[in-house]
């Protein structure tokens, strides 16, 4: 419950900040051009609001709504999500949005997106300034990688050390590494101490690589115990720090990755169990492990074989060393002035990668990958971490900027599209058309929201 609350708090704080600044962008340009802003709200206030106030001699009511799905800035003389059609029937006033020249209306509409994008770049720059860029170079992962069957069909082998592609060297193990491999025609590796190259088609399905189970590629982690959790099967059979898992049910275990994969296969047996006896059988495994002595593991270390019943979640109850404990991380530090171009470069890379990945949304698997509030909230760490909080906030700011500029009515991009049409043709779309377009766009947004959050529910229930 505590983890859930921490994630919810981080998510709500990040979204509130982004929404306020996004709407603040619209507000700034509206005030700059003399357009009246009637309401400025965090969250939606359908029927009633949690809090509101209107300063003396101000035209704007500020408040907090009760529906935490964003926020809005109600601009006089504009057809927006408030669907205030009565105002549009009145004579045009010089303080209204519709009375202003198209270039001013365009700036008002892109103000929110502009603020979100600049905010993301600023946050990334500050992250680099305060924390630097810490990562483990892939070429330094001397134990190599663990590959799935698809990867092996292209020529990869467990233990291969990844170096780079025909266009660039690999930096760290992240989604970028998957992206680079998916687009590569050649991947350079080191196998058994010798440089080699593997030829690839250059158009691997990135989404399929990321969603594969087991994954296309993972850092190879030794199946050596770092700590044993109390009151677990591992503790009951006497496993200790330094011991190494050798085999599971007669199948050799060459890494912790393989150990997890083999346990995962037993999940299918557990899922089909209909009786307590079937469940117990699925959870019962035979483990062979080596004992570590004062010198650690040696060639003549004692080997034990034991039968053990796993937890209902198919856990043995031990942890292994983290990647940062096996390899020494590299940290690149930035001065204040250096962090600005570096932050801009990083933010631009995040945006272009996100835009490039959008093509997968239009596939069946991509639609299933859509996530709602639950999926977004789960991206935040289970413990309060300011580094990760700001990194996720910057990423969400990039997403918010991109999604809002899409040419969908009811989004900023839809209004921008109609304004560009007006500027090119010198003809303004009719108010009746704009109202209908707003309804259609709002319907599309509601549908996308329902699908995304339904996916979250289905994943939580185990159907996806």
Short mmCIF file of C-alpha atoms in Angstrom, two decimals:
data_model
loop_
_atom_site.label_atom_id
_atom_site.label_comp_id
_atom_site.label_asym_id
_atom_site.label_seq_id
_atom_site.Cartn_x
_atom_site.Cartn_y
_atom_site.Cartn_z
CA UNK A 1 0.00 0.00 0.00
CA UNK A 2 2.88 2.36 0.82
CA UNK A 3 4.47 1.77 -2.60
CA UNK A 4 1.13 2.49 -4.28
CA UNK A 5 0.70 5.77 -2.39
CA UNK A 6 4.26 6.92 -3.15
CA UNK A 7 3.73 6.28 -6.86
CA UNK A 8 0.34 8.02 -6.81
CA UNK A 9 1.83 11.07 -5.08
CA UNK A 10 4.70 11.29 -7.58
CA UNK A 11 2.31 10.88 -10.50
CA UNK A 12 -0.15 13.48 -9.20
CA UNK A 13 2.61 15.99 -8.43
CA UNK A 14 4.17 15.57 -11.88
CA UNK A 15 0.85 15.80 -13.75
CA UNK A 16 -0.30 18.80 -11.71
CA UNK A 17 2.94 20.64 -12.46
CA UNK A 18 2.79 19.83 -16.17
CA UNK A 19 -0.89 20.75 -16.53
CA UNK A 20 -0.46 24.06 -14.67
CA UNK A 21 2.50 25.05 -16.84
CA UNK A 22 0.81 23.85 -20.04
CA UNK A 23 -2.30 25.91 -19.35
CA UNK A 24 -0.01 28.69 -18.19
CA UNK A 25 1.42 28.81 -21.71
CA UNK A 26 -2.05 29.47 -23.14
CA UNK A 27 -2.70 31.97 -20.36
CA UNK A 28 0.55 33.89 -21.01
CA UNK A 29 -0.05 34.44 -24.72
CA UNK A 30 -3.73 35.22 -24.14
CA UNK A 31 -2.82 37.99 -21.69
CA UNK A 32 -0.01 39.16 -23.97
CA UNK A 33 -2.49 39.78 -26.80
CA UNK A 34 -5.28 41.16 -24.64
CA UNK A 35 -7.55 38.09 -24.73
CA UNK A 36 -9.72 37.53 -21.68
CA UNK A 37 -9.24 34.27 -19.79
CA UNK A 38 -12.46 33.47 -17.95
CA UNK A 39 -11.35 30.37 -16.02
CA UNK A 40 -7.97 28.82 -15.18
CA UNK A 41 -8.39 25.38 -13.59
CA UNK A 42 -6.28 22.46 -12.48
CA UNK A 43 -8.46 19.37 -13.06
CA UNK A 44 -12.02 19.60 -14.37
CA UNK A 45 -14.84 21.16 -12.36
CA UNK A 46 -17.91 19.52 -13.90
CA UNK A 47 -20.89 20.54 -11.75
CA UNK A 48 -18.70 21.82 -8.89
CA UNK A 49 -15.12 22.63 -7.87
CA UNK A 50 -13.03 21.83 -4.80
CA UNK A 51 -11.65 25.33 -4.62
CA UNK A 52 -12.06 28.59 -6.54
CA UNK A 53 -11.39 32.28 -6.18
CA UNK A 54 -11.56 35.38 -8.34
CA UNK A 55 -9.20 38.24 -7.47
CA UNK A 56 -10.67 41.73 -7.24
CA UNK A 57 -10.74 43.53 -10.60
CA UNK A 58 -9.78 40.30 -12.40
CA UNK A 59 -11.65 38.66 -15.27
CA UNK A 60 -10.24 35.23 -14.41
CA UNK A 61 -11.60 32.66 -11.97
CA UNK A 62 -8.90 30.35 -10.62
CA UNK A 63 -9.74 26.96 -9.17
CA UNK A 64 -9.19 23.24 -8.65
CA UNK A 65 -11.70 20.77 -10.04
CA UNK A 66 -12.55 17.34 -8.70
CA UNK A 67 -11.90 15.25 -11.84
CA UNK A 68 -8.11 14.71 -12.07
CA UNK A 69 -7.93 14.30 -15.85
CA UNK A 70 -5.93 17.41 -16.71
CA UNK A 71 -7.01 21.01 -16.59
CA UNK A 72 -8.17 23.85 -18.80
CA UNK A 73 -7.91 27.51 -19.58
CA UNK A 74 -11.30 28.90 -20.73
CA UNK A 75 -10.53 31.62 -23.24
CA UNK A 76 -13.29 34.08 -24.17
CA UNK A 77 -14.59 33.76 -27.72
CA UNK A 78 -13.14 30.33 -28.40
CA UNK A 79 -14.81 26.99 -29.07
CA UNK A 80 -13.12 24.54 -26.72
CA UNK A 81 -13.90 21.62 -24.39
CA UNK A 82 -16.31 23.81 -22.40
CA UNK A 83 -18.69 23.77 -25.42
CA UNK A 84 -19.92 27.25 -24.49
CA UNK A 85 -21.99 27.89 -27.62
CA UNK A 86 -24.07 30.68 -26.06
CA UNK A 87 -21.08 33.00 -25.93
CA UNK A 88 -20.43 32.45 -29.62
CA UNK A 89 -23.94 33.72 -30.46
CA UNK A 90 -23.13 37.13 -28.98
CA UNK A 91 -21.52 40.00 -30.92
CA UNK A 92 -17.73 39.75 -31.20
CA UNK A 93 -15.87 41.70 -28.50
CA UNK A 94 -12.34 43.04 -28.98
CA UNK A 95 -11.09 41.06 -25.95
CA UNK A 96 -12.19 37.73 -27.45
CA UNK A 97 -10.01 35.07 -29.06
CA UNK A 98 -12.03 35.18 -32.30
CA UNK A 99 -11.42 38.92 -32.63
CA UNK A 100 -7.65 38.57 -32.82
CA UNK A 101 -5.55 38.05 -35.97
CA UNK A 102 -4.78 34.45 -36.88
CA UNK A 103 -1.07 34.66 -36.01
CA UNK A 104 -1.90 35.74 -32.45
CA UNK A 105 -4.47 32.95 -32.12
CA UNK A 106 -1.87 30.50 -33.40
CA UNK A 107 0.63 31.54 -30.71
CA UNK A 108 -2.07 31.28 -28.03
CA UNK A 109 -2.84 27.73 -29.15
CA UNK A 110 0.76 26.50 -29.30
CA UNK A 111 1.67 28.23 -26.02
CA UNK A 112 0.99 25.14 -23.89
CA UNK A 113 2.94 22.76 -26.13
CA UNK A 114 5.83 25.24 -26.33
CA UNK A 115 6.01 25.52 -22.52
CA UNK A 116 5.92 21.72 -22.07
CA UNK A 117 8.69 21.17 -24.60
CA UNK A 118 10.93 23.92 -23.20
CA UNK A 119 10.23 22.65 -19.67
CA UNK A 120 11.41 19.15 -20.62
CA UNK A 121 14.64 20.51 -22.09
CA UNK A 122 15.21 22.63 -18.98
CA UNK A 123 14.63 19.66 -16.65
CA UNK A 124 16.96 17.42 -18.64
CA UNK A 125 19.65 20.13 -18.54
CA UNK A 126 19.26 20.47 -14.76
CA UNK A 127 19.38 16.69 -14.28
CA UNK A 128 22.70 16.59 -16.14
CA UNK A 129 23.99 19.56 -14.16
CA UNK A 130 23.07 18.22 -10.70
CA UNK A 131 23.47 14.46 -11.18
CA UNK A 132 25.50 14.10 -14.36
CA UNK A 133 25.03 11.15 -16.71
CA UNK A 134 25.79 7.86 -14.93
CA UNK A 135 25.69 4.62 -16.90
CA UNK A 136 27.45 1.29 -17.40
CA UNK A 137 29.05 1.11 -20.86
CA UNK A 138 27.81 -1.96 -22.72
CA UNK A 139 31.34 -2.76 -23.92
CA UNK A 140 32.42 -3.06 -20.26
CA UNK A 141 29.85 -5.80 -19.55
CA UNK A 142 32.46 -8.51 -19.84
CA UNK A 143 30.11 -11.36 -18.89
CA UNK A 144 28.25 -10.59 -22.10
CA UNK A 145 24.56 -10.88 -22.84
CA UNK A 146 21.82 -13.49 -22.64
CA UNK A 147 19.77 -13.83 -25.85
CA UNK A 148 16.42 -15.42 -26.65
CA UNK A 149 15.80 -17.88 -29.47
CA UNK A 150 14.93 -15.20 -32.01
CA UNK A 151 18.22 -13.40 -31.36
CA UNK A 152 20.11 -16.69 -31.60
CA UNK A 153 18.49 -17.37 -34.97
CA UNK A 154 20.31 -14.29 -36.29
CA UNK A 155 23.65 -15.59 -34.99
CA UNK A 156 23.95 -14.20 -31.45
CA UNK A 157 25.23 -16.49 -28.69
CA UNK A 158 24.98 -16.25 -24.92
CA UNK A 159 28.06 -14.48 -23.61
CA UNK A 160 28.57 -12.24 -26.65
CA UNK A 161 29.78 -8.77 -25.68
CA UNK A 162 27.97 -6.09 -27.68
CA UNK A 163 30.16 -3.33 -29.12
CA UNK A 164 28.09 -1.36 -31.64
CA UNK A 165 26.34 -1.31 -34.99
CA UNK A 166 27.34 -0.23 -38.49
CA UNK A 167 26.36 3.35 -37.54
CA UNK A 168 27.32 3.85 -33.89
CA UNK A 169 28.82 2.34 -30.77
CA UNK A 170 26.46 1.15 -28.04
CA UNK A 171 26.33 3.39 -24.98
CA UNK A 172 24.36 1.73 -22.19
CA UNK A 173 21.77 -1.02 -21.85
CA UNK A 174 18.48 0.77 -22.51
CA UNK A 175 15.66 0.98 -25.02
CA UNK A 176 18.11 2.80 -27.31
CA UNK A 177 20.20 -0.38 -27.56
CA UNK A 178 17.14 -2.31 -28.73
CA UNK A 179 16.32 0.47 -31.19
CA UNK A 180 19.87 0.49 -32.56
CA UNK A 181 19.83 -3.30 -33.03
CA UNK A 182 16.41 -3.21 -34.71
CA UNK A 183 17.67 -0.71 -37.30
CA UNK A 184 21.15 -2.20 -37.74
CA UNK A 185 22.45 -4.08 -40.76
CA UNK A 186 25.52 -5.13 -38.80
CA UNK A 187 26.20 -5.60 -35.09
CA UNK A 188 29.79 -5.81 -33.90
CA UNK A 189 30.49 -8.15 -30.99
CA UNK A 190 33.32 -9.79 -29.09
CA UNK A 191 33.01 -13.56 -28.76
CA UNK A 192 35.57 -15.58 -26.80
CA UNK A 193 37.90 -12.58 -26.94
CA UNK A 194 37.68 -12.21 -30.73
CA UNK A 195 35.95 -9.34 -32.62
CA UNK A 196 33.13 -10.53 -34.86
CA UNK A 197 30.17 -9.10 -36.77
CA UNK A 198 26.60 -10.34 -37.16
CA UNK A 199 24.50 -9.39 -40.18
CA UNK A 200 20.93 -8.25 -39.52
CA UNK A 201 18.07 -7.25 -41.89
CA UNK A 202 17.87 -3.68 -40.56
CA UNK A 203 14.12 -3.72 -39.90
CA UNK A 204 13.51 -5.89 -36.84
CA UNK A 205 10.25 -5.25 -35.01
CA UNK A 206 11.26 -3.10 -32.03
CA UNK A 207 7.98 -3.61 -30.18
CA UNK A 208 8.26 -7.38 -30.60
CA UNK A 209 11.85 -7.29 -29.30
CA UNK A 210 10.82 -5.31 -26.22
CA UNK A 211 7.74 -7.44 -25.44
CA UNK A 212 9.36 -10.85 -26.03
CA UNK A 213 9.50 -13.16 -23.01
CA UNK A 214 12.31 -13.92 -22.49
CA UNK A 215 13.63 -10.63 -23.83
CA UNK A 216 15.58 -10.41 -27.09
CA UNK A 217 18.72 -9.47 -25.16
CA UNK A 218 19.58 -8.94 -21.48
CA UNK A 219 22.81 -8.50 -19.54
CA UNK A 220 23.97 -11.95 -18.45
CA UNK A 221 23.76 -12.13 -14.65
CA UNK A 222 25.49 -14.88 -12.63
CA UNK A 223 23.18 -17.23 -10.73
CA UNK A 224 25.14 -16.47 -7.55
CA UNK A 225 23.34 -15.57 -4.35
CA UNK A 226 24.00 -12.17 -2.79
CA UNK A 227 21.47 -12.37 0.05
CA UNK A 228 18.83 -14.78 1.30
CA UNK A 229 15.45 -13.45 2.41
CA UNK A 230 14.25 -14.72 5.81
CA UNK A 231 11.43 -17.28 6.08
CA UNK A 232 11.68 -18.26 2.41
CA UNK A 233 12.32 -21.62 0.70
CA UNK A 234 15.94 -20.52 0.08
CA UNK A 235 16.46 -19.93 3.80
CA UNK A 236 14.86 -23.26 4.73
CA UNK A 237 17.22 -25.30 2.53
CA UNK A 238 20.26 -23.42 3.84
CA UNK A 239 21.31 -21.32 0.87
CA UNK A 240 23.88 -18.68 1.79
CA UNK A 241 25.59 -15.65 0.28
CA UNK A 242 28.04 -16.73 -2.41
CA UNK A 243 26.29 -20.03 -3.25
CA UNK A 244 25.59 -20.64 -6.93
CA UNK A 245 22.61 -22.34 -8.60
CA UNK A 246 23.89 -25.04 -10.99
CA UNK A 247 20.73 -26.71 -12.28
CA UNK A 248 16.96 -26.77 -11.91
CA UNK A 249 15.03 -30.01 -12.41
CA UNK A 250 18.00 -31.51 -14.25
CA UNK A 251 18.34 -28.61 -16.70
CA UNK A 252 21.65 -26.73 -16.47
CA UNK A 253 21.53 -23.13 -15.22
CA UNK A 254 24.28 -20.98 -16.75
CA UNK A 255 22.99 -17.66 -15.40
CA UNK A 256 20.35 -16.04 -13.23
CA UNK A 257 18.56 -15.19 -16.49
CA UNK A 258 18.23 -18.89 -17.29
CA UNK A 259 17.08 -19.64 -13.74
CA UNK A 260 14.27 -17.06 -14.04
CA UNK A 261 13.32 -18.35 -17.51
CA UNK A 262 12.99 -21.91 -16.24
CA UNK A 263 10.85 -20.80 -13.32
CA UNK A 264 8.73 -18.84 -15.77
CA UNK A 265 8.01 -22.02 -17.74
CA UNK A 266 6.59 -23.57 -14.58
CA UNK A 267 4.12 -20.69 -14.44
CA UNK A 268 2.19 -22.41 -17.23
CA UNK A 269 1.94 -25.58 -15.12
CA UNK A 270 0.78 -23.58 -12.14
CA UNK A 271 -1.82 -21.74 -14.24
CA UNK A 272 -3.40 -25.04 -15.35
CA UNK A 273 -3.39 -26.57 -11.86
CA UNK A 274 -6.92 -27.53 -10.76
CA UNK A 275 -6.19 -29.13 -7.39
CA UNK A 276 -3.94 -28.41 -4.43
CA UNK A 277 -1.89 -31.47 -5.38
CA UNK A 278 -1.37 -30.11 -8.91
CA UNK A 279 -0.33 -26.75 -7.51
CA UNK A 280 2.13 -28.37 -5.09
CA UNK A 281 3.61 -30.45 -7.93
CA UNK A 282 4.11 -27.34 -10.09
CA UNK A 283 5.83 -25.55 -7.23
CA UNK A 284 8.13 -28.45 -6.31
CA UNK A 285 11.54 -28.37 -7.98
CA UNK A 286 14.93 -30.07 -7.58
CA UNK A 287 17.82 -27.63 -7.25
CA UNK A 288 21.53 -28.32 -7.51
CA UNK A 289 23.79 -25.65 -6.05
CA UNK A 290 27.43 -25.13 -5.14
CA UNK A 291 28.52 -24.07 -1.66
CA UNK A 292 30.83 -21.08 -1.39
CA UNK A 293 33.66 -21.36 1.13
CA UNK A 294 35.99 -18.74 2.57
CA UNK A 295 37.76 -18.55 -0.78
CA UNK A 296 34.45 -18.25 -2.61
CA UNK A 297 33.50 -20.70 -5.33
CA UNK A 298 36.25 -23.01 -6.52
CA UNK A 299 36.44 -25.92 -8.90
CA UNK A 300 36.08 -28.41 -6.01
CA UNK A 301 33.31 -26.54 -4.17
CA UNK A 302 30.81 -28.91 -2.58
CA UNK A 303 27.64 -29.49 -4.59
CA UNK A 304 24.27 -30.24 -2.98
CA UNK A 305 21.03 -31.48 -4.48
CA UNK A 306 17.75 -30.74 -2.72
CA UNK A 307 14.03 -30.68 -3.38
CA UNK A 308 12.23 -27.49 -2.48
CA UNK A 309 8.69 -26.12 -2.66
CA UNK A 310 8.61 -22.60 -4.12
CA UNK A 311 6.29 -19.83 -2.92
CA UNK A 312 2.89 -19.43 -4.64
CA UNK A 313 4.57 -16.72 -6.77
CA UNK A 314 7.24 -19.30 -7.78
CA UNK A 315 9.97 -17.51 -5.85
CA UNK A 316 12.91 -19.20 -4.14
CA UNK A 317 13.70 -16.19 -1.96
CA UNK A 318 17.14 -14.81 -2.75
CA UNK A 319 18.62 -11.78 -4.43
CA UNK A 320 21.64 -11.37 -6.70
CA UNK A 321 24.06 -8.50 -7.13
CA UNK A 322 22.77 -5.49 -9.04
CA UNK A 323 24.37 -4.63 -12.38
CA UNK A 324 26.09 -1.62 -10.77
CA UNK A 325 27.69 -3.95 -8.19
CA UNK A 326 29.16 -6.16 -10.90
CA UNK A 327 30.43 -3.42 -13.22
CA UNK A 328 31.80 0.02 -12.38
CA UNK A 329 29.45 2.77 -13.62
CA UNK A 330 30.79 5.68 -15.64
CA UNK A 331 29.72 9.23 -14.72
CA UNK A 332 29.99 12.17 -17.11
CA UNK A 333 29.68 15.48 -15.24
CA UNK A 334 28.47 18.75 -16.77
CA UNK A 335 29.02 22.36 -15.82
CA UNK A 336 26.01 24.69 -15.87
CA UNK A 337 26.69 26.04 -19.38
CA UNK A 338 27.64 22.59 -20.69
CA UNK A 339 24.41 21.10 -19.37
CA UNK A 340 22.21 23.34 -21.54
CA UNK A 341 23.18 22.03 -25.01
CA UNK A 342 23.54 18.52 -23.56
CA UNK A 343 20.00 18.73 -22.11
CA UNK A 344 18.62 20.03 -25.41
CA UNK A 345 20.32 17.19 -27.30
CA UNK A 346 19.02 14.60 -24.83
CA UNK A 347 15.47 15.98 -24.88
CA UNK A 348 15.43 16.11 -28.68
CA UNK A 349 16.59 12.49 -28.78
CA UNK A 350 13.78 11.45 -26.42
CA UNK A 351 11.21 13.26 -28.60
CA UNK A 352 12.42 11.83 -31.93
CA UNK A 353 12.61 8.31 -30.46
CA UNK A 354 9.07 8.63 -29.08
CA UNK A 355 7.73 9.93 -32.40
CA UNK A 356 9.49 7.13 -34.29
CA UNK A 357 7.97 4.51 -31.98
CA UNK A 358 4.45 5.87 -32.55
CA UNK A 359 4.18 3.79 -35.74
CA UNK A 360 3.74 0.70 -33.57
CA UNK A 361 0.56 2.12 -32.03
CA UNK A 362 -1.29 1.39 -35.27
CA UNK A 363 -0.56 -2.34 -35.05
CA UNK A 364 -2.57 -4.90 -33.05
CA UNK A 365 0.28 -5.40 -30.58
CA UNK A 366 0.82 -1.65 -30.35
CA UNK A 367 -2.83 -1.06 -29.42
CA UNK A 368 -2.48 -3.64 -26.66
CA UNK A 369 0.59 -1.80 -25.41
CA UNK A 370 -1.33 1.43 -24.81
CA UNK A 371 -1.39 2.27 -21.12
CA UNK A 372 -3.55 4.54 -19.00
CA UNK A 373 -3.03 6.16 -15.63
CA UNK A 374 -1.96 2.89 -14.03
CA UNK A 375 0.76 2.23 -16.61
CA UNK A 376 2.05 5.79 -16.37
CA UNK A 377 2.00 5.75 -12.57
CA UNK A 378 3.95 2.48 -12.49
CA UNK A 379 6.82 4.19 -14.34
CA UNK A 380 7.61 6.11 -11.17
CA UNK A 381 9.92 4.38 -8.65
CA UNK A 382 8.45 2.63 -5.57
CA UNK A 383 10.52 4.90 -3.31
CA UNK A 384 10.69 8.68 -3.50
CA UNK A 385 13.65 9.48 -5.73
CA UNK A 386 14.05 13.06 -6.94
CA UNK A 387 16.34 12.04 -9.80
CA UNK A 388 13.78 9.59 -11.21
CA UNK A 389 10.89 11.93 -10.40
CA UNK A 390 12.35 14.74 -12.49
CA UNK A 391 13.41 12.38 -15.26
CA UNK A 392 9.89 10.96 -15.50
CA UNK A 393 8.37 14.45 -15.29
CA UNK A 394 10.52 15.58 -18.22
CA UNK A 395 9.52 12.50 -20.21
CA UNK A 396 5.82 13.07 -19.49
CA UNK A 397 6.25 16.72 -20.50
CA UNK A 398 7.64 15.55 -23.87
CA UNK A 399 4.68 13.17 -24.29
CA UNK A 400 2.18 15.86 -23.30
CA UNK A 401 3.69 18.29 -25.80
CA UNK A 402 3.65 15.75 -28.63
CA UNK A 403 0.17 14.37 -27.93
CA UNK A 404 -1.32 17.86 -27.68
CA UNK A 405 0.09 18.96 -31.02
CA UNK A 406 -1.49 16.02 -32.86
CA UNK A 407 -4.06 17.33 -35.42
CA UNK A 408 -7.06 15.99 -33.49
CA UNK A 409 -9.99 18.35 -32.82
CA UNK A 410 -10.29 19.19 -29.10
CA UNK A 411 -6.49 19.09 -28.81
CA UNK A 412 -4.24 22.09 -29.40
CA UNK A 413 -3.08 20.51 -32.64
CA UNK A 414 -6.64 20.41 -33.97
CA UNK A 415 -7.05 24.15 -33.36
CA UNK A 416 -3.64 24.76 -34.96
CA UNK A 417 -4.71 22.75 -38.03
CA UNK A 418 -7.83 24.86 -38.52
CA UNK A 419 -5.86 28.07 -37.95
CA UNK A 420 -3.30 27.07 -40.58
CA UNK A 421 -6.17 26.32 -42.96
CA UNK A 422 -7.54 29.80 -42.28
CA UNK A 423 -4.15 31.46 -42.76
CA UNK A 424 -3.57 29.66 -46.09
CA UNK A 425 -7.06 29.95 -47.60
CA UNK A 426 -8.09 33.24 -45.92
CA UNK A 427 -11.34 31.49 -45.00
CA UNK A 428 -12.37 30.78 -41.43
CA UNK A 429 -14.19 27.45 -40.74
CA UNK A 430 -17.78 28.04 -39.65
CA UNK A 431 -18.60 27.99 -35.95
CA UNK A 432 -21.05 25.14 -36.57
CA UNK A 433 -18.25 23.08 -38.13
CA UNK A 434 -15.88 23.92 -35.28
CA UNK A 435 -18.43 22.83 -32.66
CA UNK A 436 -19.05 19.51 -34.44
CA UNK A 437 -15.30 18.95 -34.84
CA UNK A 438 -14.82 19.61 -31.14
CA UNK A 439 -17.42 16.96 -30.27
CA UNK A 440 -15.78 14.43 -32.62
CA UNK A 441 -12.33 15.13 -31.21
CA UNK A 442 -13.58 14.90 -27.64
CA UNK A 443 -15.17 11.55 -28.48
CA UNK A 444 -11.89 10.26 -29.91
CA UNK A 445 -10.02 11.30 -26.77
CA UNK A 446 -12.57 9.60 -24.50
CA UNK A 447 -12.33 6.42 -26.61
CA UNK A 448 -8.50 6.41 -26.42
CA UNK A 449 -8.66 6.98 -22.68
CA UNK A 450 -11.10 4.10 -22.22
CA UNK A 451 -8.98 1.73 -24.33
CA UNK A 452 -5.73 2.68 -22.55
CA UNK A 453 -7.18 2.28 -19.05
CA UNK A 454 -9.02 -0.91 -20.03
CA UNK A 455 -5.64 -2.32 -21.09
CA UNK A 456 -4.34 -1.46 -17.61
CA UNK A 457 -7.22 -3.36 -16.00
CA UNK A 458 -6.78 -6.40 -18.28
CA UNK A 459 -3.04 -6.48 -17.55
CA UNK A 460 -3.77 -6.26 -13.81
CA UNK A 461 -6.23 -9.18 -14.12
CA UNK A 462 -3.64 -11.20 -16.08
CA UNK A 463 -5.49 -11.30 -19.43
CA UNK A 464 -2.79 -9.37 -21.31
#
